[in-house]
GROMACS .gro file of C-alpha atoms in nm:
model
  292
    1UNK     CA    1   0.768  -0.241  -0.695
    2UNK     CA    2   0.530  -0.389  -0.945
    3UNK     CA    3   0.579  -0.518  -1.295
    4UNK     CA    4   0.212  -0.516  -1.383
    5UNK     CA    5  -0.149  -0.495  -1.274
    6UNK     CA    6  -0.472  -0.665  -1.367
    7UNK     CA    7  -0.833  -0.559  -1.331
    8UNK     CA    8  -1.158  -0.745  -1.282
    9UNK     CA    9  -1.434  -0.736  -1.536
   10UNK     CA   10  -1.766  -0.583  -1.434
   11UNK     CA   11  -1.945  -0.889  -1.568
   12UNK     CA   12  -1.989  -1.204  -1.369
   13UNK     CA   13  -1.869  -1.540  -1.490
   14UNK     CA   14  -2.044  -1.658  -1.801
   15UNK     CA   15  -2.035  -2.021  -1.912
   16UNK     CA   16  -1.715  -2.178  -1.790
   17UNK     CA   17  -1.542  -2.389  -2.051
   18UNK     CA   18  -1.714  -2.564  -2.338
   19UNK     CA   19  -1.629  -2.932  -2.330
   20UNK     CA   20  -1.535  -3.118  -2.645
   21UNK     CA   21  -1.806  -3.351  -2.765
   22UNK     CA   22  -1.698  -3.710  -2.796
   23UNK     CA   23  -1.777  -3.811  -3.148
   24UNK     CA   24  -1.625  -4.155  -3.147
   25UNK     CA   25  -1.642  -4.379  -2.843
   26UNK     CA   26  -1.308  -4.534  -2.767
   27UNK     CA   27  -1.099  -4.261  -2.931
   28UNK     CA   28  -0.829  -4.209  -2.667
   29UNK     CA   29  -0.715  -3.864  -2.772
   30UNK     CA   30  -1.069  -3.726  -2.783
   31UNK     CA   31  -1.150  -3.879  -2.445
   32UNK     CA   32  -0.832  -3.735  -2.296
   33UNK     CA   33  -0.918  -3.394  -2.436
   34UNK     CA   34  -1.267  -3.415  -2.290
   35UNK     CA   35  -1.129  -3.513  -1.951
   36UNK     CA   36  -0.884  -3.224  -1.957
   37UNK     CA   37  -1.163  -2.984  -2.050
   38UNK     CA   38  -1.384  -3.114  -1.772
   39UNK     CA   39  -1.100  -3.081  -1.520
   40UNK     CA   40  -1.042  -2.721  -1.623
   41UNK     CA   41  -1.413  -2.643  -1.611
   42UNK     CA   42  -1.464  -2.757  -1.253
   43UNK     CA   43  -1.163  -2.553  -1.145
   44UNK     CA   44  -1.302  -2.226  -1.277
   45UNK     CA   45  -1.338  -1.952  -1.015
   46UNK     CA   46  -1.464  -1.596  -1.050
   47UNK     CA   47  -1.193  -1.342  -0.974
   48UNK     CA   48  -1.437  -1.198  -0.719
   49UNK     CA   49  -1.404  -1.511  -0.504
   50UNK     CA   50  -1.026  -1.553  -0.491
   51UNK     CA   51  -0.873  -1.594  -0.144
   52UNK     CA   52  -0.515  -1.575  -0.009
   53UNK     CA   53  -0.341  -1.904  -0.072
   54UNK     CA   54  -0.520  -1.980  -0.400
   55UNK     CA   55  -0.285  -2.082  -0.682
   56UNK     CA   56  -0.423  -2.003  -1.026
   57UNK     CA   57  -0.381  -1.976  -1.401
   58UNK     CA   58  -0.545  -1.676  -1.574
   59UNK     CA   59  -0.784  -1.785  -1.848
   60UNK     CA   60  -0.637  -1.514  -2.069
   61UNK     CA   61  -0.296  -1.675  -2.030
   62UNK     CA   62  -0.142  -1.344  -1.931
   63UNK     CA   63  -0.070  -1.178  -1.597
   64UNK     CA   64  -0.187  -0.834  -1.713
   65UNK     CA   65  -0.523  -0.714  -1.840
   66UNK     CA   66  -0.887  -0.753  -1.747
   67UNK     CA   67  -0.985  -1.095  -1.617
   68UNK     CA   68  -1.326  -1.260  -1.577
   69UNK     CA   69  -1.223  -1.585  -1.417
   70UNK     CA   70  -0.921  -1.798  -1.346
   71UNK     CA   71  -0.845  -2.166  -1.312
   72UNK     CA   72  -0.767  -2.242  -0.947
   73UNK     CA   73  -0.524  -2.535  -0.919
   74UNK     CA   74  -0.345  -2.727  -0.642
   75UNK     CA   75  -0.027  -2.535  -0.561
   76UNK     CA   76   0.184  -2.846  -0.622
   77UNK     CA   77   0.089  -2.819  -0.990
   78UNK     CA   78   0.250  -2.568  -1.226
   79UNK     CA   79   0.073  -2.231  -1.211
   80UNK     CA   80   0.128  -1.870  -1.309
   81UNK     CA   81   0.026  -1.705  -0.982
   82UNK     CA   82  -0.077  -1.728  -0.619
   83UNK     CA   83  -0.297  -1.491  -0.420
   84UNK     CA   84  -0.093  -1.367  -0.123
   85UNK     CA   85  -0.313  -1.096   0.028
   86UNK     CA   86  -0.635  -0.901   0.000
   87UNK     CA   87  -0.797  -0.585   0.129
   88UNK     CA   88  -1.095  -0.358   0.057
   89UNK     CA   89  -1.058  -0.006  -0.075
   90UNK     CA   90  -1.208   0.218   0.193
   91UNK     CA   91  -1.280   0.587   0.232
   92UNK     CA   92  -1.368   0.643  -0.134
   93UNK     CA   93  -1.725   0.758  -0.206
   94UNK     CA   94  -1.665   0.733  -0.581
   95UNK     CA   95  -1.453   0.508  -0.800
   96UNK     CA   96  -1.097   0.643  -0.772
   97UNK     CA   97  -1.024   0.560  -1.134
   98UNK     CA   98  -0.767   0.317  -1.268
   99UNK     CA   99  -0.482   0.540  -1.158
  100UNK     CA  100  -0.628   0.585  -0.812
  101UNK     CA  101  -0.701   0.214  -0.766
  102UNK     CA  102  -0.354   0.112  -0.877
  103UNK     CA  103  -0.195   0.375  -0.653
  104UNK     CA  104  -0.383   0.231  -0.354
  105UNK     CA  105  -0.278  -0.122  -0.450
  106UNK     CA  106   0.084  -0.010  -0.497
  107UNK     CA  107   0.083   0.124  -0.143
  108UNK     CA  108  -0.099  -0.163   0.027
  109UNK     CA  109  -0.002  -0.484  -0.153
  110UNK     CA  110   0.365  -0.499  -0.043
  111UNK     CA  111   0.264  -0.496   0.326
  112UNK     CA  112  -0.032  -0.730   0.273
  113UNK     CA  113   0.181  -0.978   0.080
  114UNK     CA  114   0.444  -0.989   0.355
  115UNK     CA  115   0.185  -1.133   0.592
  116UNK     CA  116   0.187  -1.436   0.361
  117UNK     CA  117   0.539  -1.430   0.216
  118UNK     CA  118   0.771  -1.318   0.494
  119UNK     CA  119   1.093  -1.375   0.301
  120UNK     CA  120   1.058  -1.214  -0.040
  121UNK     CA  121   1.411  -1.324  -0.129
  122UNK     CA  122   1.281  -1.681  -0.140
  123UNK     CA  123   1.033  -1.596  -0.415
  124UNK     CA  124   1.136  -1.772  -0.741
  125UNK     CA  125   1.312  -1.565  -1.004
  126UNK     CA  126   1.073  -1.397  -1.244
  127UNK     CA  127   0.782  -1.399  -0.997
  128UNK     CA  128   0.664  -1.045  -0.918
  129UNK     CA  129   0.381  -0.865  -0.739
  130UNK     CA  130   0.062  -0.808  -0.937
  131UNK     CA  131  -0.293  -0.741  -0.826
  132UNK     CA  132  -0.657  -0.759  -0.930
  133UNK     CA  133  -0.849  -0.439  -0.858
  134UNK     CA  134  -1.209  -0.319  -0.924
  135UNK     CA  135  -1.314  -0.168  -1.254
  136UNK     CA  136  -1.551   0.127  -1.274
  137UNK     CA  137  -1.836  -0.111  -1.357
  138UNK     CA  138  -1.767  -0.363  -1.083
  139UNK     CA  139  -1.738  -0.071  -0.837
  140UNK     CA  140  -2.105   0.008  -0.908
  141UNK     CA  141  -2.200  -0.341  -0.792
  142UNK     CA  142  -2.021  -0.295  -0.459
  143UNK     CA  143  -1.683  -0.441  -0.554
  144UNK     CA  144  -1.410  -0.289  -0.338
  145UNK     CA  145  -1.167  -0.580  -0.308
  146UNK     CA  146  -0.806  -0.584  -0.420
  147UNK     CA  147  -0.637  -0.924  -0.451
  148UNK     CA  148  -0.258  -0.907  -0.422
  149UNK     CA  149  -0.078  -1.184  -0.608
  150UNK     CA  150   0.266  -1.307  -0.693
  151UNK     CA  151   0.271  -1.412  -1.057
  152UNK     CA  152   0.515  -1.510  -1.328
  153UNK     CA  153   0.477  -1.318  -1.650
  154UNK     CA  154   0.662  -1.578  -1.855
  155UNK     CA  155   0.636  -1.944  -1.764
  156UNK     CA  156   0.505  -2.103  -1.445
  157UNK     CA  157   0.624  -2.210  -1.101
  158UNK     CA  158   0.524  -2.483  -0.856
  159UNK     CA  159   0.461  -2.492  -0.483
  160UNK     CA  160   0.311  -2.246  -0.238
  161UNK     CA  161   0.498  -1.928  -0.153
  162UNK     CA  162   0.373  -1.926   0.206
  163UNK     CA  163   0.650  -1.937   0.468
  164UNK     CA  164   0.522  -2.189   0.723
  165UNK     CA  165   0.835  -2.316   0.896
  166UNK     CA  166   1.028  -2.003   0.996
  167UNK     CA  167   1.179  -1.982   1.343
  168UNK     CA  168   1.117  -1.697   1.588
  169UNK     CA  169   1.463  -1.551   1.512
  170UNK     CA  170   1.403  -1.566   1.138
  171UNK     CA  171   1.063  -1.399   1.170
  172UNK     CA  172   1.204  -1.127   1.396
  173UNK     CA  173   1.480  -1.051   1.147
  174UNK     CA  174   1.244  -1.047   0.849
  175UNK     CA  175   0.988  -0.827   1.020
  176UNK     CA  176   1.252  -0.564   1.092
  177UNK     CA  177   1.423  -0.589   0.756
  178UNK     CA  178   1.097  -0.580   0.560
  179UNK     CA  179   0.992  -0.277   0.760
  180UNK     CA  180   1.304  -0.086   0.653
  181UNK     CA  181   1.251  -0.143   0.281
  182UNK     CA  182   0.876  -0.089   0.310
  183UNK     CA  183   0.949   0.249   0.469
  184UNK     CA  184   1.197   0.330   0.191
  185UNK     CA  185   0.981   0.233  -0.108
  186UNK     CA  186   0.650   0.330   0.050
  187UNK     CA  187   0.772   0.687   0.102
  188UNK     CA  188   0.962   0.729  -0.223
  189UNK     CA  189   0.887   1.082  -0.355
  190UNK     CA  190   0.765   1.115  -0.713
  191UNK     CA  191   1.021   1.385  -0.787
  192UNK     CA  192   1.340   1.232  -0.923
  193UNK     CA  193   1.555   1.522  -0.807
  194UNK     CA  194   1.595   1.592  -0.436
  195UNK     CA  195   1.598   1.966  -0.512
  196UNK     CA  196   1.243   1.938  -0.643
  197UNK     CA  197   1.102   1.789  -0.322
  198UNK     CA  198   1.343   1.818  -0.032
  199UNK     CA  199   1.056   1.795   0.218
  200UNK     CA  200   0.938   1.469   0.060
  201UNK     CA  201   1.285   1.315   0.075
  202UNK     CA  202   1.328   1.425   0.435
  203UNK     CA  203   0.996   1.259   0.517
  204UNK     CA  204   1.122   0.938   0.356
  205UNK     CA  205   1.445   0.962   0.556
  206UNK     CA  206   1.252   0.998   0.880
  207UNK     CA  207   1.040   0.692   0.801
  208UNK     CA  208   1.348   0.482   0.722
  209UNK     CA  209   1.525   0.606   1.036
  210UNK     CA  210   1.229   0.501   1.250
  211UNK     CA  211   1.206   0.161   1.082
  212UNK     CA  212   1.579   0.106   1.133
  213UNK     CA  213   1.535   0.176   1.503
  214UNK     CA  214   1.281  -0.105   1.526
  215UNK     CA  215   1.504  -0.336   1.322
  216UNK     CA  216   1.805  -0.263   1.543
  217UNK     CA  217   1.608  -0.352   1.855
  218UNK     CA  218   1.520  -0.691   1.705
  219UNK     CA  219   1.878  -0.752   1.591
  220UNK     CA  220   2.000  -0.680   1.942
  221UNK     CA  221   1.809  -0.988   2.061
  222UNK     CA  222   1.981  -1.219   1.812
  223UNK     CA  223   2.290  -1.363   1.978
  224UNK     CA  224   2.472  -1.449   1.654
  225UNK     CA  225   2.802  -1.308   1.520
  226UNK     CA  226   2.685  -1.189   1.176
  227UNK     CA  227   2.365  -1.042   1.317
  228UNK     CA  228   2.576  -0.848   1.566
  229UNK     CA  229   2.803  -0.720   1.288
  230UNK     CA  230   2.502  -0.613   1.084
  231UNK     CA  231   2.355  -0.432   1.383
  232UNK     CA  232   2.678  -0.237   1.434
  233UNK     CA  233   2.685  -0.136   1.068
  234UNK     CA  234   2.317  -0.037   1.069
  235UNK     CA  235   2.362   0.182   1.375
  236UNK     CA  236   2.579   0.413   1.167
  237UNK     CA  237   2.330   0.388   0.882
  238UNK     CA  238   2.044   0.487   1.112
  239UNK     CA  239   2.240   0.794   1.220
  240UNK     CA  240   2.287   0.891   0.855
  241UNK     CA  241   1.913   0.858   0.784
  242UNK     CA  242   1.839   1.068   1.092
  243UNK     CA  243   2.084   1.335   0.973
  244UNK     CA  244   1.916   1.332   0.632
  245UNK     CA  245   1.572   1.375   0.790
  246UNK     CA  246   1.687   1.689   0.973
  247UNK     CA  247   1.911   1.835   0.701
  248UNK     CA  248   1.905   2.214   0.687
  249UNK     CA  249   1.939   2.223   0.310
  250UNK     CA  250   1.993   2.022  -0.007
  251UNK     CA  251   2.372   2.002   0.027
  252UNK     CA  252   2.351   1.869   0.383
  253UNK     CA  253   2.088   1.620   0.272
  254UNK     CA  254   2.306   1.487  -0.010
  255UNK     CA  255   2.600   1.431   0.225
  256UNK     CA  256   2.389   1.231   0.470
  257UNK     CA  257   2.184   1.051   0.204
  258UNK     CA  258   2.488   0.908   0.029
  259UNK     CA  259   2.589   0.722   0.346
  260UNK     CA  260   2.230   0.638   0.434
  261UNK     CA  261   2.136   0.485   0.099
  262UNK     CA  262   2.459   0.286   0.072
  263UNK     CA  263   2.405   0.159   0.426
  264UNK     CA  264   2.085  -0.028   0.339
  265UNK     CA  265   2.234  -0.199   0.034
  266UNK     CA  266   2.074  -0.548   0.055
  267UNK     CA  267   2.406  -0.715  -0.030
  268UNK     CA  268   2.534  -0.611   0.313
  269UNK     CA  269   2.275  -0.838   0.477
  270UNK     CA  270   2.375  -1.160   0.297
  271UNK     CA  271   2.609  -1.289   0.570
  272UNK     CA  272   2.346  -1.242   0.841
  273UNK     CA  273   2.084  -1.409   0.623
  274UNK     CA  274   2.309  -1.709   0.565
  275UNK     CA  275   2.369  -1.732   0.939
  276UNK     CA  276   1.992  -1.735   0.995
  277UNK     CA  277   1.947  -1.991   0.717
  278UNK     CA  278   1.735  -1.758   0.508
  279UNK     CA  279   1.746  -1.706   0.132
  280UNK     CA  280   2.071  -1.525   0.056
  281UNK     CA  281   2.056  -1.429  -0.313
  282UNK     CA  282   1.973  -1.061  -0.356
  283UNK     CA  283   1.667  -1.025  -0.584
  284UNK     CA  284   1.770  -0.897  -0.927
  285UNK     CA  285   1.559  -0.580  -0.906
  286UNK     CA  286   1.711  -0.480  -0.573
  287UNK     CA  287   2.062  -0.562  -0.688
  288UNK     CA  288   2.013  -0.336  -0.989
  289UNK     CA  289   1.887  -0.044  -0.778
  290UNK     CA  290   2.184  -0.049  -0.539
  291UNK     CA  291   2.433  -0.117  -0.818
  292UNK     CA  292   2.358   0.239  -0.926
   0.00000   0.00000   0.00000
C-alpha cells in the first residue's frame, strides 16, 4: 500500500544551490549561512543516481511530485526518506504512461523493499512506501529505473531502516510472514465486490494459501511456544484459504473467506513476534484494515 508517488524530471541537474555571497567578513550569521549552503550544495545528487541505502531530503521539501535532485545526507542525521530498493522496468517497448509506471511500481516495490527492510513493523510511524519512476521525457533518454523509498510525508526521522542484526529464526519468520501479506495485497482484485470478480478473488485465495504453506513450514522449525501456537492457528487458516480458492460459488466463497481473512489478522501474530524479539506493534494501516 502506498500513500504517494514521485516522478523524475526529464531534465538533468542544473546548477545545484546558489551560495550566499559574504558581504561582510567576520559576520557570523552570514558565514554560517554560507557554510550551510555549501554543505547542502556538495550533497546534491541527481535522482537518476540514487542507490539503495541512500538517505535523502527532497529539494522540493515534499515526498510527492516531480523531483530533479535531492540532498543525500548521512542516515544518522534527520531526513525525510531512504532508498530501500530499485529495479528497471522491462518488457515495455513504449512508455507505459504514469498509470502504467505506477502500477508496475505498486507491484514491485513492496517485494524489493523487503530485501532491505525485513521487518516492516519496525518502520517508524508515519513513514510509508513511495517511489521515483521515469517520466515520458526521461524514458526517451533510456531511463527505466524505479527507486523504491520509505519516506515521511510530514516531519523527518533518523537512522537507517536496514535490518542488519536479525537472527536466522527472525529472518525465517519474517520471510514467511511477509510472503503471506505480499500474496494477499499483490493479488487484491480491483473489484470491490466478490460477485463482480469471483475468479479474481479465488486466484488471490490460492496465492495466499500457497504462501501460508511456505510460512507454516518455516514455523515448524521454530521450537518456541508462541510460534507453535501460531502455526496451529494458521493451519486452520490455510485450510480456509484453500476452501475459498476452490469454492463452487459466491456463497461458498463468502463462508470460507470470512474465516480465512480473520485468520491472517496481524494482531494474532503479536505474541509470536514478542517471543522472537521482533517489533510487536501492529502498523496503523494494517490495524485499520482488519478492524473492519
